[in-house]
């Protein structure tokens, strides 16, 4: 563990002389040294564009490194080819790309999402609905926290073009039955988009085995710099997507069309969606982050975070004053809870964690975590979320639990 | 430990500070350093070093306009201080005790720093202008009635803005039995 923690320089940081306990990994994980080194390498000795624009030596090296990162990303998801990977800025952009470029038709214009969705997986489709382009159906809760495949599949009809659902909830961490939903969606001629933002830091993904047609994720939740992510899209489907952003790098040619007006001949592959100069330092950082995960071992990370998550949930569940959110069962490294006593304000406890502990500053997330519909559906106004990664320890969770107990004592 | 910060020795002073790693330190700042952006940058580095380590830091002879965000570490200007002519239009006017007498020679350099409040900072100040000395829950409740706060009533942004105002010395927060009380100074 010491070796792992040493890979993350931010953990050595002190705030007002206090140690950092970082439990906001579902927002963004801290960055390991190999990623910092990869980004530094690009900025220090390359700093130029990749792709087919410039033919000089530095550009060729950058292009090779970016291609390597695309190959690694493709292998990470078990995609059929690196050409199925579109680099984006994050999950949100990936999903917006799909919402705006998906070839909806009059006969097939329905999208199914879930009440568990992060705003990023719901708003892009609601926006298209507002414009009158599609109809959005939301798979709701069962009165508790469960959302099984039947509930989602029940909304899939012959008019459904797309089912977009999270791999794991960013509030409760629970997993969703993507495989079952994909089978039903395919049977009805629809495709499946998975929001894997909260899934990939601990779970191995196999898009082909799971029947996922498109998948979006953010690099910064895996250790890459912010501002880089990817959208996996099956080759045949990618060809059907409409243009999203166009410009430099997206065309093979611009020829004189009817009346002499220039007419673009767009690429049919990922290049059509990567307009303009790209975030090369981020792409190389993503490649380094995937290497880091492979070296640390996703199974090992999962075992480690599962242990901490179970410990934290067990201890919180034993406290009468808080309600742990979620259905229990298999989940990612996320624990959210709300105070039962409505006089206790979660934001005050958040400030307490940042200011009042003698030796630590504990970083958690407080609020509705960009999932207001879910909080509203469950009658929870605010929750606190702890989320773990490979560098977190059980003793850090103890620091948090002691702080919570001390806080609750001070309130009484 | 007392450290003299002059323009010509500022780098050396920073080096000594890093070597000594004192638990308590007083920076005594010279006029030559105040007049130099480079010197002030070194002074901020030295202050950050102490703050990060949790060392007790006091800074003598610096007005808030030279180090916005460090108000809580600045000692008052002391006896013989000159009134700053810009105080009325300076956003740090509330926490400024004037120009220390020893800097009278460079009094012209004392001017409001280019600080424009963010919407959320304005929001927090507007809330506290309506009702001062209120709890976190009351702040958020009040935020719902202010247009610029419409998006932040559920999240922590308003308190991150508030913490920045605390850093500038414009707002104070006091913890008492599980509740924070926010007050405009």
XYZ file of C-alpha atoms in Angstrom:
597
model
C 0.000 0.000 0.000
C 2.877 2.316 0.821
C 4.220 1.832 -2.702
C 0.843 2.580 -4.208
C 0.348 5.730 -2.121
C 3.833 6.922 -3.070
C 2.670 6.975 -6.691
C 0.229 9.786 -5.889
C 2.113 12.963 -4.945
C -1.093 14.831 -4.031
C -1.474 12.504 -1.023
C 1.661 14.021 0.476
C 0.138 17.459 0.420
C -0.793 19.173 3.647
C -3.531 21.776 4.077
C -2.938 24.029 7.069
C -0.500 21.383 8.268
C -3.178 18.658 8.137
C -3.115 15.403 6.185
C -5.517 14.953 3.303
C -7.993 12.097 3.360
C -9.374 12.002 -0.148
C -12.772 10.365 -0.545
C -14.032 12.218 -3.627
C -12.803 9.685 -6.157
C -16.170 9.344 -7.881
C -15.700 12.966 -8.887
C -12.074 12.623 -9.898
C -9.223 10.430 -8.709
C -5.796 11.803 -7.833
C -3.169 11.518 -10.512
C -0.380 8.903 -10.385
C 3.223 9.710 -11.253
C 3.275 7.903 -14.644
C 0.430 10.140 -15.824
C 2.175 13.262 -14.587
C 5.315 12.080 -16.359
C 3.478 11.397 -19.633
C 1.829 14.827 -19.623
C 5.105 16.486 -18.671
C 6.863 14.605 -21.477
C 4.375 15.852 -24.058
C 4.492 19.444 -22.836
C 8.289 19.465 -22.401
C 9.611 17.794 -25.510
C 6.727 17.529 -27.969
C 4.006 20.157 -27.650
C 2.918 19.815 -31.268
C -0.099 18.459 -33.139
C -0.708 14.875 -34.182
C -2.951 13.548 -36.936
C -2.392 14.074 -40.600
C -1.813 17.818 -40.514
C 1.904 18.317 -40.083
C 4.385 15.913 -41.553
C 7.389 16.831 -39.450
C 9.306 14.630 -37.064
C 7.768 15.895 -33.803
C 4.251 15.544 -35.179
C 4.987 11.991 -36.309
C 6.161 11.033 -32.798
C 3.053 12.624 -31.243
C 0.795 10.808 -33.699
C 2.453 7.505 -32.881
C 1.979 8.064 -29.143
C -1.654 9.089 -29.634
C -2.279 6.015 -31.752
C -0.782 3.899 -28.972
C -3.181 5.505 -26.498
C -6.107 4.738 -28.815
C -4.973 1.114 -29.082
C -4.743 0.880 -25.283
C -8.205 2.413 -24.866
C -9.631 -0.008 -27.380
C -8.007 -2.973 -25.604
C -9.203 -1.655 -22.226
C -12.811 -1.938 -23.424
C -12.205 -4.974 -25.641
C -13.418 -3.043 -28.671
C -13.044 -4.710 -32.049
C -10.698 -2.021 -33.337
C -8.930 1.179 -32.217
C -10.976 2.956 -34.909
C -14.013 2.478 -32.687
C -12.580 4.934 -30.157
C -13.415 8.635 -30.444
C -11.478 10.840 -28.043
C -13.751 13.332 -26.315
C -13.258 15.751 -23.462
C -15.256 13.656 -20.974
C -18.314 11.436 -20.524
C -20.624 14.413 -20.848
C -19.266 15.318 -24.252
C -19.463 11.703 -25.387
C -23.150 11.521 -24.471
C -23.881 14.915 -26.023
C -22.208 13.684 -29.189
C -24.560 10.705 -29.285
C -27.679 12.761 -28.438
C -26.992 15.251 -31.203
C -25.661 12.956 -33.907
C -27.764 9.819 -33.477
C -29.790 9.085 -36.635
C -33.260 9.172 -35.089
C -36.115 8.688 -37.543
C -39.841 9.379 -37.330
C -40.513 5.713 -36.773
C -37.708 5.289 -34.253
C -37.349 8.336 -32.091
C -37.698 7.170 -28.517
C -34.894 7.144 -25.962
C -35.062 5.271 -22.674
C -33.028 6.617 -19.743
C -33.247 5.914 -16.011
C -34.049 7.877 -12.867
C -30.558 6.969 -11.670
C -28.892 8.891 -14.447
C -26.361 11.596 -13.812
C -27.581 14.865 -15.347
C -25.005 14.283 -18.094
C -26.866 11.199 -19.264
C -30.289 12.740 -19.000
C -30.124 16.418 -19.997
C -28.652 15.921 -23.507
C -31.675 13.759 -24.388
C -34.178 15.995 -22.611
C -32.759 18.875 -24.631
C -33.402 16.974 -27.869
C -36.914 16.227 -26.638
C -37.466 19.920 -25.932
C -36.556 20.646 -29.549
C -39.183 18.101 -30.625
C -36.659 15.682 -32.094
C -37.205 12.714 -29.805
C -39.309 11.366 -26.956
C -37.613 10.461 -23.685
C -38.926 7.740 -21.376
C -37.520 7.510 -17.866
C -37.339 4.175 -16.066
C -38.341 5.049 -12.508
C -37.626 3.491 -9.147
C -39.651 0.661 -7.636
C -40.429 2.591 -4.457
C -37.065 1.592 -3.013
C -33.648 1.860 -4.595
C -33.869 -1.041 -7.006
C -34.063 -0.727 -10.756
C -34.114 -4.112 -12.434
C -33.917 -5.004 -16.106
C -37.683 -5.654 -16.368
C -38.442 -2.072 -15.401
C -36.172 -0.714 -18.128
C -37.072 -3.332 -20.721
C -40.772 -2.637 -20.157
C -40.240 0.782 -21.713
C -38.482 -0.519 -24.819
C -40.810 -0.678 -27.797
C -40.511 -0.893 -31.577
C -40.184 2.906 -31.553
C -37.167 2.845 -29.231
C -34.015 3.924 -31.007
C -31.671 4.127 -28.047
C -31.428 2.952 -24.452
C -28.970 5.005 -22.463
C -28.170 3.849 -18.951
C -25.396 4.046 -16.392
C -23.119 1.077 -15.786
C -23.014 2.143 -12.133
C -24.814 4.856 -10.188
C -22.770 7.877 -9.187
C -24.876 8.192 -6.015
C -25.296 4.658 -4.698
C -22.625 2.828 -6.676
C -25.067 0.070 -7.612
C -24.587 -1.719 -10.916
C -27.260 -1.948 -13.580
C -28.131 -4.956 -15.749
C -26.729 -3.616 -19.003
C -26.349 -7.071 -20.587
C -30.030 -8.011 -20.111
C -31.192 -4.604 -21.278
C -28.931 -4.832 -24.343
C -30.446 -8.178 -25.344
C -33.974 -6.774 -25.180
C -32.967 -3.530 -26.900
C -31.341 -5.407 -29.767
C -34.386 -7.658 -30.101
C -36.473 -4.514 -30.638
C -33.945 -2.960 -33.035
C -32.590 -0.369 -30.555
C -29.006 0.274 -29.548
C -27.459 0.695 -26.111
C -25.323 3.521 -24.821
C -23.571 2.884 -21.493
C -22.422 5.685 -19.229
C -19.395 3.981 -17.695
C -18.067 7.004 -15.811
C -18.345 5.269 -12.418
C -17.566 1.743 -13.559
C -14.151 1.532 -15.107
C -11.932 2.487 -12.173
C -12.636 -0.876 -10.566
C -14.339 -3.105 -13.144
C -13.178 -4.732 -16.311
C -15.361 -3.862 -19.283
C -15.963 -6.010 -22.349
C -18.237 -4.035 -24.632
C -18.651 -6.889 -27.087
C -19.547 -9.523 -24.498
C -21.961 -7.099 -22.795
C -23.645 -6.158 -26.067
C -22.893 -2.465 -25.593
C -23.073 -0.471 -28.817
C -21.682 2.776 -27.448
C -19.932 3.614 -24.198
C -18.736 6.917 -22.805
C -16.207 7.485 -20.046
C -13.962 10.166 -18.556
C -10.220 9.754 -18.181
C -9.931 11.838 -15.030
C -11.831 9.225 -13.031
C -9.116 6.727 -13.973
C -6.104 8.886 -13.163
C -5.776 10.734 -16.490
C -5.861 14.537 -16.594
C -9.218 16.302 -16.721
C -10.388 17.151 -20.229
C -9.909 13.775 -21.858
C -12.383 10.951 -22.281
C -13.532 8.554 -24.930
C -16.630 7.356 -26.688
C -16.607 3.784 -27.902
C -18.898 3.266 -30.883
C -19.350 0.131 -32.996
C -17.924 0.733 -36.472
C -21.179 0.143 -38.375
C -23.061 2.460 -36.035
C -20.365 5.147 -36.163
C -20.818 5.367 -39.930
C -24.509 6.170 -39.390
C -23.966 8.957 -36.851
C -24.498 12.461 -38.154
C -21.794 15.066 -37.907
C -21.320 16.620 -34.464
C -18.495 19.154 -34.615
C -16.779 19.596 -37.947
C -13.646 21.384 -39.015
C -9.957 20.680 -39.448
C -9.046 17.000 -39.457
C -12.554 15.713 -40.223
C -12.442 15.657 -44.015
C -10.547 13.772 -46.685
C -11.215 16.527 -49.193
C -13.242 19.635 -49.920
C -14.273 19.662 -53.561
C -16.224 22.089 -55.716
C -19.873 21.069 -55.503
C -22.975 22.216 -57.310
C -22.577 25.819 -58.410
C -18.921 25.736 -57.424
C -19.634 25.930 -53.658
C -17.131 23.920 -51.611
C -18.436 20.540 -50.538
C -16.834 18.484 -47.777
C -15.992 14.802 -48.105
C -15.970 13.642 -44.497
C -14.082 10.680 -43.120
C -16.354 7.837 -42.086
C -14.327 6.801 -39.027
C -13.426 8.401 -35.666
C -11.647 11.278 -37.392
C -15.019 12.721 -38.403
C -15.688 13.391 -34.700
C -12.302 14.742 -33.645
C -12.399 18.215 -35.162
C -9.585 20.653 -34.581
C -6.390 20.288 -32.597
C -6.901 17.682 -29.897
C -5.957 17.394 -26.243
C -2.745 15.471 -26.958
C -1.301 15.781 -23.459
C -4.596 14.404 -22.138
C -4.574 11.552 -24.650
C -1.049 10.543 -23.642
C -2.047 10.935 -19.989
C -5.009 8.623 -20.594
C -2.696 6.030 -22.145
C -0.436 6.242 -19.080
C -3.432 5.977 -16.718
C -4.621 2.803 -18.462
C -1.116 1.361 -18.153
C -1.150 2.240 -14.467
C -4.493 0.493 -13.940
C -3.270 -2.559 -15.820
C -0.131 -2.704 -13.708
C -1.993 -2.186 -10.431
C -4.579 -4.751 -11.597
C -8.274 -3.894 -11.813
C -9.188 -7.070 -9.876
C -6.819 -6.044 -7.101
C -8.228 -2.506 -7.049
C -11.749 -3.942 -6.914
C -10.909 -6.320 -4.061
C -9.280 -3.486 -2.135
C -12.057 -0.942 -2.629
C -14.784 -3.569 -2.047
C -13.272 -4.206 1.388
C -13.227 -0.528 2.308
C -16.712 0.067 0.891
C -18.193 -2.849 2.829
C -16.464 -1.703 6.044
C -17.726 1.850 5.628
C -21.288 0.776 4.786
C -21.396 -1.648 7.697
C -20.303 0.988 10.193
C -22.641 3.658 8.819
C -25.577 1.254 8.682
C -25.074 0.606 12.387
C -25.586 4.290 13.165
C -29.179 5.292 13.816
C -28.627 8.892 12.833
C -27.827 8.247 9.182
C -29.474 6.483 6.273
C -27.173 4.722 3.822
C -28.544 5.256 0.316
C -28.869 2.362 -2.080
C -30.258 -1.150 -2.273
C -27.223 -3.084 -0.988
C -25.728 -5.887 -3.048
C -23.016 -5.589 -5.675
C -21.793 -2.058 -6.148
C -18.858 0.117 -6.994
C -16.667 1.932 -4.446
C -19.296 4.515 -3.482
C -21.122 5.049 -0.184
C -23.706 7.821 0.104
C -25.740 8.657 3.146
C -28.154 11.270 4.448
C -28.850 12.469 7.977
C -32.162 11.227 9.344
C -32.470 14.265 11.593
C -33.568 16.996 9.196
C -32.183 19.661 11.536
C -28.681 18.466 10.703
C -27.436 20.116 7.599
C -25.061 18.021 5.476
C -23.245 21.117 4.265
C -22.307 21.994 7.862
C -20.788 18.564 8.345
C -18.889 18.995 5.094
C -17.434 22.269 6.410
C -16.648 20.525 9.696
C -14.626 17.874 7.837
C -12.662 20.613 6.111
C -12.028 22.840 9.099
C -12.448 21.328 12.542
C -10.444 18.099 12.643
C -7.123 18.452 14.452
C -4.957 16.420 12.089
C -6.923 15.772 8.913
C -8.873 17.420 6.172
C -11.429 14.937 4.846
C -12.581 15.542 1.278
C -16.040 14.158 0.490
C -18.856 15.280 -1.795
C -21.925 16.936 -0.368
C -25.059 17.816 -2.318
C -27.109 16.012 -4.921
C -24.153 14.866 -7.047
C -25.703 16.016 -10.348
C -28.536 13.557 -9.757
C -31.346 15.809 -8.555
C -34.179 13.668 -10.048
C -32.931 10.643 -8.088
C -32.661 12.578 -4.829
C -36.109 14.055 -5.378
C -37.616 10.649 -6.166
C -36.282 9.298 -2.875
C -37.186 12.396 -0.856
C -33.572 13.176 0.005
C -32.551 16.814 -0.244
C -28.811 16.400 0.252
C -26.464 13.512 0.741
C -22.812 12.988 1.528
C -20.841 10.728 -0.735
C -17.612 8.892 0.023
C -15.906 7.169 -2.866
C -12.738 5.132 -2.804
C -9.782 4.262 -4.955
C -6.719 2.109 -4.617
C -4.830 4.482 -2.297
C -7.572 4.714 0.346
C -7.285 2.726 3.552
C -9.561 1.424 6.268
C -7.786 3.643 8.786
C -8.770 6.667 6.681
C -12.385 5.507 6.870
C -11.958 5.305 10.655
C -10.791 8.945 10.660
C -14.000 9.846 8.857
C -16.234 7.768 11.131
C -14.661 9.246 14.260
C -15.184 12.714 12.812
C -18.839 11.876 12.145
C -19.320 10.607 15.684
C -17.631 13.697 17.111
C -19.798 15.938 14.950
C -22.988 14.199 16.012
C -21.929 14.463 19.676
C -21.368 18.197 19.259
C -24.811 18.652 17.714
C -26.628 16.997 20.616
C 11.600 33.059 14.186
C 11.674 36.474 12.544
C 12.562 36.745 8.863
C 13.398 40.019 7.120
C 12.071 40.138 3.563
C 13.842 42.696 1.406
C 13.854 42.669 -2.367
C 17.512 41.744 -2.679
C 17.438 38.961 -0.077
C 13.940 37.535 -0.662
C 15.119 34.352 -2.391
C 17.638 33.781 0.380
C 14.975 34.383 3.025
C 12.728 31.785 1.386
C 15.612 29.320 1.348
C 16.324 29.897 5.056
C 12.644 29.441 5.842
C 12.493 26.098 4.024
C 15.604 24.951 5.829
C 14.507 26.068 9.312
C 10.850 24.915 8.963
C 9.826 26.964 12.028
C 6.598 26.363 13.953
C 6.081 30.109 14.438
C 7.341 32.776 12.089
C 7.089 36.527 11.644
C 7.814 38.067 8.246
C 9.043 41.651 8.438
C 8.592 43.156 4.987
C 10.603 45.999 3.527
C 9.293 48.762 1.200
C 11.570 47.664 -1.657
C 9.934 44.258 -1.718
C 6.409 45.665 -1.641
C 7.167 47.752 -4.727
C 8.241 44.696 -6.725
C 5.871 42.109 -8.235
C 8.716 39.612 -8.236
C 9.421 40.202 -4.556
C 5.747 39.817 -3.668
C 5.613 36.536 -5.558
C 8.462 35.216 -3.366
C 6.669 36.479 -0.259
C 3.525 34.577 -1.279
C 5.563 31.421 -1.850
C 7.036 31.794 1.630
C 3.579 32.358 3.144
C 2.141 29.341 1.291
C 4.985 27.201 2.574
C 4.097 28.131 6.168
C 0.337 27.795 5.653
C 0.618 24.379 4.039
C 2.746 23.166 6.956
C 0.364 24.650 9.494
C 3.051 26.943 10.953
C 1.924 29.999 12.894
C 2.401 32.863 10.446
C 2.286 36.617 11.017
C 3.234 39.198 8.431
C 4.242 42.679 9.484
C 4.200 45.793 7.312
C 1.937 44.543 4.522
C -1.523 45.880 3.725
C -4.196 43.505 2.379
C -4.069 45.096 -1.076
C -0.586 43.645 -1.569
C -1.555 40.140 -0.479
C -5.271 39.618 -1.108
C -6.296 36.266 0.329
C -3.796 36.413 3.181
C -5.625 38.974 5.347
C -5.811 36.711 8.375
C -2.005 36.574 8.626
C -1.410 40.319 8.302
C -0.671 42.362 11.403
C -2.378 45.768 11.723
C -0.441 48.732 10.311
C 0.388 49.945 13.818
C 0.984 53.412 15.214
C 1.604 56.263 12.832
C -0.211 54.464 10.011
C -1.354 56.665 7.136
C -4.929 56.486 5.999
C -5.144 54.985 2.523
C -6.839 57.384 0.074
C -8.231 54.419 -1.882
C -9.857 52.758 1.106
C -13.398 53.802 0.195
C -13.363 52.081 -3.193
C -11.227 49.093 -2.197
C -13.011 45.772 -1.650
C -10.564 45.046 1.157
C -11.267 48.375 2.845
C -13.078 46.622 5.678
C -9.988 44.742 6.777
C -7.360 47.396 6.030
C -5.798 49.407 8.833
C -3.973 51.787 6.530
C -0.436 52.226 5.234
C 2.292 51.345 7.742
C 4.375 54.424 8.574
C 7.561 52.803 7.318
C 6.078 52.560 3.824
C 5.148 56.252 3.593
C 7.716 56.656 0.822
C 5.824 54.317 -1.498
C 2.303 55.291 -0.433
C 1.370 55.785 -4.101
C 1.791 52.055 -4.677
C -1.107 51.273 -2.318
C -4.174 50.811 -4.493
C -7.137 48.459 -4.752
C -6.101 45.122 -6.208
C -7.864 44.148 -9.420
C -10.412 41.959 -7.768
C -13.865 41.498 -9.241
C -16.180 39.384 -7.136
C -17.621 36.278 -8.695
C -21.406 36.008 -8.845
C -21.388 33.584 -5.945
C -19.224 35.854 -3.825
C -21.600 38.718 -4.598
C -24.456 36.403 -3.711
C -22.968 35.537 -0.333
C -22.315 39.201 0.431
C -25.849 40.109 -0.665
C -27.324 37.432 1.594
C -25.312 38.612 4.575
C -26.189 42.242 3.823
C -29.868 41.274 4.191
C -29.337 39.303 7.373
C -26.027 38.921 9.133
C -24.910 36.178 11.494
C -26.953 33.340 10.003
C -26.511 29.569 9.776
C -25.500 27.573 6.724
C -29.084 26.365 6.252
C -30.359 29.942 6.490
C -27.777 31.072 3.929
C -28.993 28.489 1.444
C -32.625 29.292 2.140
C -31.908 32.970 1.507
C -29.959 32.063 -1.635
C -33.140 30.741 -3.218
C -34.549 34.257 -3.189
C -31.595 35.831 -4.965
C -31.389 35.576 -8.732
C -27.639 35.034 -9.018
C -27.860 32.170 -6.545
C -30.544 30.254 -8.381
C -28.235 27.437 -9.413
C -26.321 26.915 -6.227
C -28.897 26.386 -3.543
C -28.255 22.668 -3.267
C -24.535 22.468 -3.838
C -21.406 23.600 -2.117
C -20.382 26.371 -4.516
C -21.829 29.107 -2.375
C -19.721 27.943 0.558
C -16.574 27.659 -1.493
C -17.220 31.289 -2.457
C -17.877 32.070 1.195
C -14.593 30.435 2.207
C -12.811 32.689 -0.297
C -14.447 35.693 1.342
C -13.280 34.369 4.717
C -9.772 34.189 3.270
C -10.018 37.831 2.181
C -11.145 38.713 5.675
C -14.538 39.971 4.498
C -16.656 37.257 6.081
C -16.207 35.174 9.213
C -17.515 31.731 10.022
C -17.832 30.359 13.528
C -18.538 26.776 14.433
C -20.874 26.077 17.304
C -22.495 22.732 18.159
C -22.744 21.363 14.659
C -23.710 24.611 12.994
C -21.683 27.301 11.242
C -22.636 30.945 11.685
C -21.712 33.223 8.778
C -21.105 36.883 9.382
C -20.117 39.818 7.199
C -17.316 41.710 8.902
